[in-house]
């Protein structure tokens, strides 16, 4: 996995260098510079495939990259959970289940498989009116998942 990160980092750096070089190079030399950058990129990718070590050790703080990986992962997971919540909300609405609030929690296993671990719902109404329908729709359309359902009418009756 580290080699993939190094390859990606190298290609990104080469892309930035390419952009800068193309902006600063006069038109008469642009074709030559494109060739040089293309050769460097090809060597980088070939080196990765052949397990050669073309790294920029010391040029980039590894701790900074490690920390940013977590923040990017958190952003990706957050976006994934939001989109899943929107899709699941649409499924419930299509089946006549009113939902006031929904949140989804996901789980990413060792094989990078993504699964829904929990769906939390707030339903305006009573459990008698919607609980069995929610369980049926969830089982049929989404699959086996932990449900945390709160019914606003049940809370008001207490």
XYZ file of N, CA and C in Angstrom:
474
model
N 0.823 -1.185 0.000
C 0.000 0.000 0.000
C 0.870 1.252 0.000
N 2.023 1.168 0.685
C 2.921 2.315 0.723
C 3.428 2.647 -0.672
N 3.721 1.621 -1.472
C 4.217 1.887 -2.820
C 3.155 2.566 -3.674
N 1.893 2.207 -3.481
C 0.811 2.864 -4.226
C 0.728 4.338 -3.834
N 0.875 4.612 -2.546
C 0.859 6.006 -2.091
C 2.039 6.771 -2.681
N 3.216 6.135 -2.700
C 4.390 6.796 -3.268
C 4.210 7.057 -4.752
N 3.645 6.097 -5.462
C 3.412 6.273 -6.898
C 2.440 7.420 -7.119
N 1.355 7.409 -6.375
C 0.347 8.463 -6.510
C 0.947 9.826 -6.199
N 1.705 9.898 -5.138
C 2.352 11.143 -4.762
C 3.312 11.618 -5.850
N 4.092 10.706 -6.392
C 5.049 11.045 -7.443
C 4.341 11.546 -8.691
N 3.282 10.854 -9.086
C 2.538 11.280 -10.271
C 1.898 12.645 -10.042
N 1.391 12.881 -8.853
C 0.802 14.192 -8.539
C 1.851 15.296 -8.608
N 3.014 15.028 -8.043
C 4.085 16.021 -8.083
C 4.515 16.275 -9.521
N 4.646 15.209 -10.299
C 4.998 15.380 -11.711
C 3.927 16.170 -12.466
N 2.689 15.958 -12.125
C 1.606 16.712 -12.768
C 1.701 18.195 -12.440
N 1.998 18.500 -11.182
C 2.170 19.907 -10.797
C 3.370 20.535 -11.509
N 4.466 19.777 -11.570
C 5.655 20.270 -12.278
C 5.314 20.498 -13.747
N 4.570 19.570 -14.333
C 4.169 19.699 -15.740
C 3.366 20.985 -15.951
N 2.406 21.243 -15.074
C 1.587 22.454 -15.213
C 2.447 23.709 -15.124
N 3.337 23.750 -14.157
C 4.207 24.919 -13.996
C 5.123 25.102 -15.198
N 5.716 24.009 -15.656
C 6.619 24.080 -16.800
C 5.872 24.559 -18.040
N 4.665 24.059 -18.247
C 3.900 24.451 -19.432
C 3.497 25.930 -19.379
N 3.258 26.435 -18.179
C 2.907 27.855 -18.057
C 4.115 28.752 -18.325
N 5.291 28.297 -17.942
C 6.484 29.125 -18.048
C 7.272 28.930 -19.349
N 6.984 27.856 -20.066
C 7.741 27.534 -21.275
C 7.195 28.303 -22.473
N 8.114 28.895 -23.274
C 7.650 29.546 -24.513
C 7.043 28.509 -25.464
N 6.169 28.959 -26.337
C 5.455 28.060 -27.241
C 6.386 27.193 -28.083
N 7.525 27.719 -28.445
C 8.429 26.968 -29.321
C 9.040 25.742 -28.633
N 9.074 25.709 -27.295
C 9.662 24.584 -26.560
C 8.627 23.678 -25.896
N 7.366 23.987 -26.034
C 6.340 23.214 -25.317
C 6.319 21.747 -25.720
N 6.470 21.455 -27.001
C 6.432 20.059 -27.450
C 7.598 19.264 -26.856
N 8.788 19.876 -26.788
C 9.955 19.197 -26.200
C 9.730 18.943 -24.703
N 9.148 19.923 -24.021
C 8.911 19.772 -22.589
C 7.851 18.701 -22.325
N 6.845 18.626 -23.187
C 5.835 17.578 -23.034
C 6.480 16.202 -23.146
N 7.411 16.070 -24.084
C 8.113 14.801 -24.274
C 8.934 14.447 -23.040
N 9.657 15.409 -22.494
C 10.490 15.169 -21.307
C 9.622 14.759 -20.121
N 8.550 15.489 -19.883
C 7.668 15.171 -18.754
C 7.006 13.809 -18.972
N 6.625 13.502 -20.189
C 6.017 12.194 -20.488
C 6.997 11.060 -20.204
N 8.255 11.261 -20.559
C 9.273 10.239 -20.282
C 9.455 10.058 -18.782
N 9.503 11.161 -18.027
C 9.628 11.071 -16.571
C 8.439 10.327 -15.962
N 7.253 10.635 -16.435
C 6.054 9.959 -15.927
C 6.093 8.472 -16.272
N 6.482 8.153 -17.502
C 6.571 6.750 -17.911
C 7.601 6.001 -17.065
N 8.748 6.643 -16.789
C 9.760 6.012 -15.941
C 9.238 5.775 -14.530
N 8.488 6.735 -14.021
C 7.918 6.599 -12.678
C 6.963 5.422 -12.612
N 6.078 5.327 -13.591
C 5.114 4.224 -13.603
C 5.827 2.891 -13.842
N 6.793 2.872 -14.753
C 7.561 1.646 -15.000
C 8.314 1.230 -13.750
N 8.875 2.206 -13.047
C 9.585 1.904 -11.811
C 8.661 1.301 -10.770
N 7.434 1.780 -10.740
C 6.468 1.231 -9.788
C 6.105 -0.194 -10.152
N 5.895 -0.442 -11.425
C 5.534 -1.786 -11.876
C 6.680 -2.762 -11.627
N 7.911 -2.310 -11.831
C 9.079 -3.171 -11.652
C 9.633 -3.128 -10.236
N 8.902 -2.461 -9.336
C 9.285 -2.323 -7.925
C 10.626 -1.616 -7.745
N 10.931 -0.675 -8.587
C 12.106 0.157 -8.393
C 11.745 1.258 -7.414
N 12.717 1.784 -6.716
C 12.427 2.761 -5.674
C 12.740 4.170 -6.153
N 11.734 4.874 -6.677
C 11.851 6.283 -7.038
C 11.029 7.079 -6.040
N 11.578 7.366 -4.890
C 10.814 8.102 -3.882
C 11.462 9.449 -3.627
N 10.705 10.296 -2.975
C 11.179 11.625 -2.610
C 11.384 11.665 -1.100
N 12.256 10.799 -0.593
C 12.478 10.733 0.847
C 12.971 12.075 1.370
N 12.331 12.518 2.443
C 12.728 13.773 3.063
C 12.098 14.990 2.423
N 11.573 14.873 1.230
C 10.984 16.023 0.560
C 9.618 16.351 1.143
N 8.919 15.324 1.658
C 7.581 15.526 2.196
C 7.516 14.881 3.568
N 6.916 15.580 4.509
C 6.789 15.075 5.864
C 5.786 13.919 5.896
N 6.258 12.726 6.217
C 5.408 11.539 6.200
C 4.302 11.628 7.248
N 4.592 12.239 8.410
C 3.564 12.376 9.446
C 2.402 13.238 8.960
N 2.715 14.283 8.205
C 1.675 15.147 7.666
C 0.783 14.367 6.703
N 1.385 13.535 5.864
C 0.600 12.716 4.936
C -0.263 11.714 5.693
N 0.296 11.120 6.745
C -0.443 10.132 7.527
C -1.657 10.771 8.183
N -1.471 11.976 8.777
C -2.577 12.683 9.412
C -3.621 13.090 8.390
N -3.182 13.552 7.227
C -4.141 13.989 6.219
C -4.926 12.806 5.658
N -4.319 11.599 5.643
C -5.052 10.413 5.213
C -6.289 10.206 6.067
N -6.125 10.372 7.387
C -7.265 10.181 8.275
C -8.330 11.242 8.049
N -7.940 12.483 7.864
C -8.953 13.510 7.655
C -9.662 13.296 6.328
N -8.936 12.872 5.284
C -9.582 12.578 4.006
C -10.499 11.370 4.138
N -10.056 10.351 4.867
C -10.901 9.177 5.080
C -12.183 9.558 5.803
N -12.053 10.405 6.824
C -13.240 10.848 7.552
C -14.189 11.614 6.642
N -13.646 12.455 5.777
C -14.484 13.204 4.843
C -15.187 12.269 3.868
N -14.467 11.293 3.362
C -15.050 10.340 2.412
C -16.144 9.527 3.093
N -15.889 9.052 4.293
C -16.883 8.260 5.024
C -18.108 9.109 5.339
N -17.890 10.341 5.749
C -19.004 11.245 6.038
C -19.865 11.472 4.799
N -19.219 11.722 3.666
C -19.950 11.928 2.412
C -20.699 10.662 2.015
N -20.065 9.504 2.164
C -20.705 8.228 1.864
C -21.953 8.041 2.718
N -21.836 8.291 4.011
C -22.965 8.105 4.917
C -24.107 9.065 4.588
N -23.772 10.305 4.199
C -24.812 11.259 3.795
C -25.557 10.777 2.561
N -24.817 10.319 1.571
C -25.457 9.848 0.332
C -26.289 8.589 0.571
N -25.789 7.699 1.410
C -26.574 6.517 1.749
C -27.858 6.903 2.470
N -27.747 7.861 3.392
C -28.932 8.329 4.116
C -29.961 8.903 3.142
N -29.517 9.684 2.165
C -30.433 10.247 1.170
C -31.104 9.144 0.359
N -30.336 8.144 -0.049
C -30.890 7.038 -0.837
C -31.877 6.209 -0.024
N -31.537 5.937 1.216
C -32.418 5.149 2.077
C -33.684 5.936 2.404
N -33.557 7.237 2.615
C -34.719 8.093 2.849
C -35.687 7.999 1.675
N -35.158 8.021 0.464
C -35.982 7.901 -0.732
C -36.705 6.539 -0.769
N -36.018 5.479 -0.379
C -36.643 4.147 -0.337
C -37.812 4.133 0.636
N -37.607 4.708 1.825
C -38.685 4.734 2.811
C -39.856 5.582 2.316
N -39.572 6.730 1.746
C -40.652 7.603 1.257
C -41.432 6.934 0.132
N -40.740 6.216 -0.774
C -41.423 5.507 -1.861
C -42.350 4.427 -1.336
N -42.086 3.944 -0.136
C -42.902 2.905 0.475
C -43.863 3.459 1.527
N -44.080 4.764 1.507
C -45.081 5.380 2.375
C -44.685 5.533 3.827
N -43.405 5.566 4.099
C -42.934 5.727 5.478
C -42.384 7.146 5.638
N -43.049 7.966 6.470
C -42.539 9.324 6.674
C -41.345 9.307 7.633
N -40.290 9.968 7.250
C -39.086 9.998 8.081
C -38.739 11.451 8.372
N -38.653 11.795 9.660
C -38.249 13.154 10.050
C -36.732 13.308 9.995
N -36.046 12.292 10.488
C -34.585 12.365 10.591
C -34.011 10.984 10.341
N -32.883 10.950 9.617
C -32.223 9.680 9.329
C -30.710 9.861 9.410
N -30.035 8.872 9.936
C -28.569 8.856 9.891
C -28.124 7.420 9.656
N -27.000 7.299 8.982
C -26.474 5.991 8.613
C -25.036 5.892 9.103
N -24.701 4.740 9.663
C -23.324 4.466 10.051
C -22.820 3.317 9.188
N -21.597 3.468 8.687
C -21.024 2.439 7.829
C -19.849 1.765 8.516
N -19.497 0.622 7.979
C -18.364 -0.136 8.482
C -17.501 -0.527 7.285
N -16.196 -0.324 7.389
C -15.269 -0.743 6.343
C -14.393 -1.835 6.935
N -14.479 -3.049 6.358
C -13.729 -4.175 6.908
C -12.310 -4.233 6.355
N -11.565 -5.269 6.750
C -10.159 -5.404 6.354
C -9.983 -5.523 4.847
N -10.983 -6.071 4.165
C -10.911 -6.240 2.714
C -11.440 -5.020 1.973
N -11.615 -3.910 2.704
C -12.156 -2.653 2.176
C -13.587 -2.800 1.672
N -14.315 -3.764 2.200
C -15.742 -3.896 1.898
C -16.521 -2.916 2.755
N -17.486 -2.265 2.158
C -18.282 -1.266 2.873
C -19.665 -1.845 3.136
N -20.103 -1.753 4.378
C -21.441 -2.213 4.724
C -22.100 -1.192 5.650
N -23.429 -1.226 5.658
C -24.183 -0.355 6.556
C -24.277 -1.079 7.888
N -23.803 -0.447 8.951
C -23.843 -1.102 10.253
C -25.052 -0.680 11.079
N -25.567 0.546 10.835
C -26.691 1.015 11.650
C -27.447 2.103 10.908
N -28.771 2.056 11.007
C -29.627 3.121 10.493
C -30.440 3.645 11.668
N -30.373 4.947 11.903
C -31.157 5.580 12.957
C -32.252 6.416 12.310
N -33.477 6.207 12.771
C -34.629 6.889 12.189
C -35.454 7.579 13.264
N -36.009 8.726 12.923
C -37.033 9.369 13.731
C -38.273 9.441 12.852
N -39.355 8.797 13.319
C -40.572 8.673 12.543
C -41.683 9.471 13.242
N -42.370 10.349 12.476
C -43.510 11.057 13.059
C -44.732 10.135 13.054
N -45.053 9.582 14.164
C -46.178 8.650 14.245
C -45.918 7.628 15.317
N -46.773 6.629 15.370
C -46.653 5.619 16.416
C -45.954 4.377 15.886
N -45.438 3.600 16.814
C -44.756 2.364 16.429
C -45.741 1.359 15.840
N -46.997 1.373 16.320
C -47.995 0.449 15.780
C -48.242 0.707 14.297
N -48.214 1.965 13.903
C -48.527 2.316 12.517
C -47.390 1.993 11.553
N -46.131 2.106 11.989
C -45.022 2.031 11.032
C -43.951 0.980 11.294
N -43.856 0.464 12.514
C -42.711 -0.398 12.844
C -42.617 -1.638 11.952
N -43.701 -2.357 11.772
C -43.643 -3.573 10.958
C -43.324 -3.240 9.496
N -43.851 -2.126 9.008
C -43.582 -1.720 7.629
C -42.100 -1.348 7.461
N -41.545 -0.655 8.438
C -40.124 -0.280 8.394
C -39.249 -1.530 8.373
N -39.562 -2.483 9.235
C -38.774 -3.716 9.298
C -38.854 -4.487 7.983
N -40.055 -4.546 7.376
C -40.222 -5.253 6.115
C -39.458 -4.563 4.991
N -39.605 -3.242 4.853
C -38.918 -2.500 3.787
C -37.408 -2.593 3.966
N -36.950 -2.455 5.198
C -35.508 -2.530 5.459
C -34.975 -3.905 5.082
N -35.660 -4.951 5.498
C -35.210 -6.306 5.176
C -35.229 -6.586 3.679
N -36.292 -6.141 2.997
C -36.436 -6.414 1.565
C -35.506 -5.566 0.701
N -35.391 -4.295 1.002
C -34.681 -3.366 0.113
C -33.228 -3.101 0.514
N -32.931 -3.190 1.805
C -31.592 -2.818 2.281
C -30.811 -4.035 2.761
N -31.479 -4.903 3.488
C -30.812 -6.083 4.014
C -30.763 -6.059 5.523
N -29.969 -6.958 6.057
C -29.858 -7.081 7.503
C -28.992 -5.955 8.056
N -29.583 -5.131 8.891
C -28.880 -3.993 9.465
C -29.502 -3.661 10.819
N -28.716 -3.110 11.717
C -29.224 -2.688 13.007
C -30.042 -1.419 12.832
N -31.255 -1.423 13.372
C -32.133 -0.255 13.289
C -32.304 0.368 14.668
N -32.212 1.678 14.714
C -32.498 2.439 15.927
C -33.639 3.382 15.552
N -34.864 3.016 15.957
C -36.041 3.767 15.540
C -36.650 4.459 16.745
N -36.915 5.745 16.589
C -37.683 6.457 17.616
C -38.915 7.044 16.948
N -40.037 6.868 17.620
C -41.316 7.344 17.106
C -41.737 8.565 17.911
N -41.977 9.666 17.243
C -42.283 10.914 17.934
C -43.623 10.845 18.670
N -44.607 10.100 18.159
C -45.902 10.008 18.816
C -45.792 9.188 20.093
N -44.933 8.144 20.085
C -44.729 7.340 21.290
C -44.097 8.169 22.398
N -43.190 9.058 22.035
C -42.522 9.925 23.015
C -43.522 10.909 23.600
N -44.392 11.450 22.745
C -45.398 12.422 23.215
C -46.435 11.789 24.135
N -46.734 10.498 23.934
C -47.719 9.814 24.760
C -47.210 9.530 26.166
N -45.894 9.437 26.346
C -45.304 9.058 27.641
C -45.468 10.123 28.681
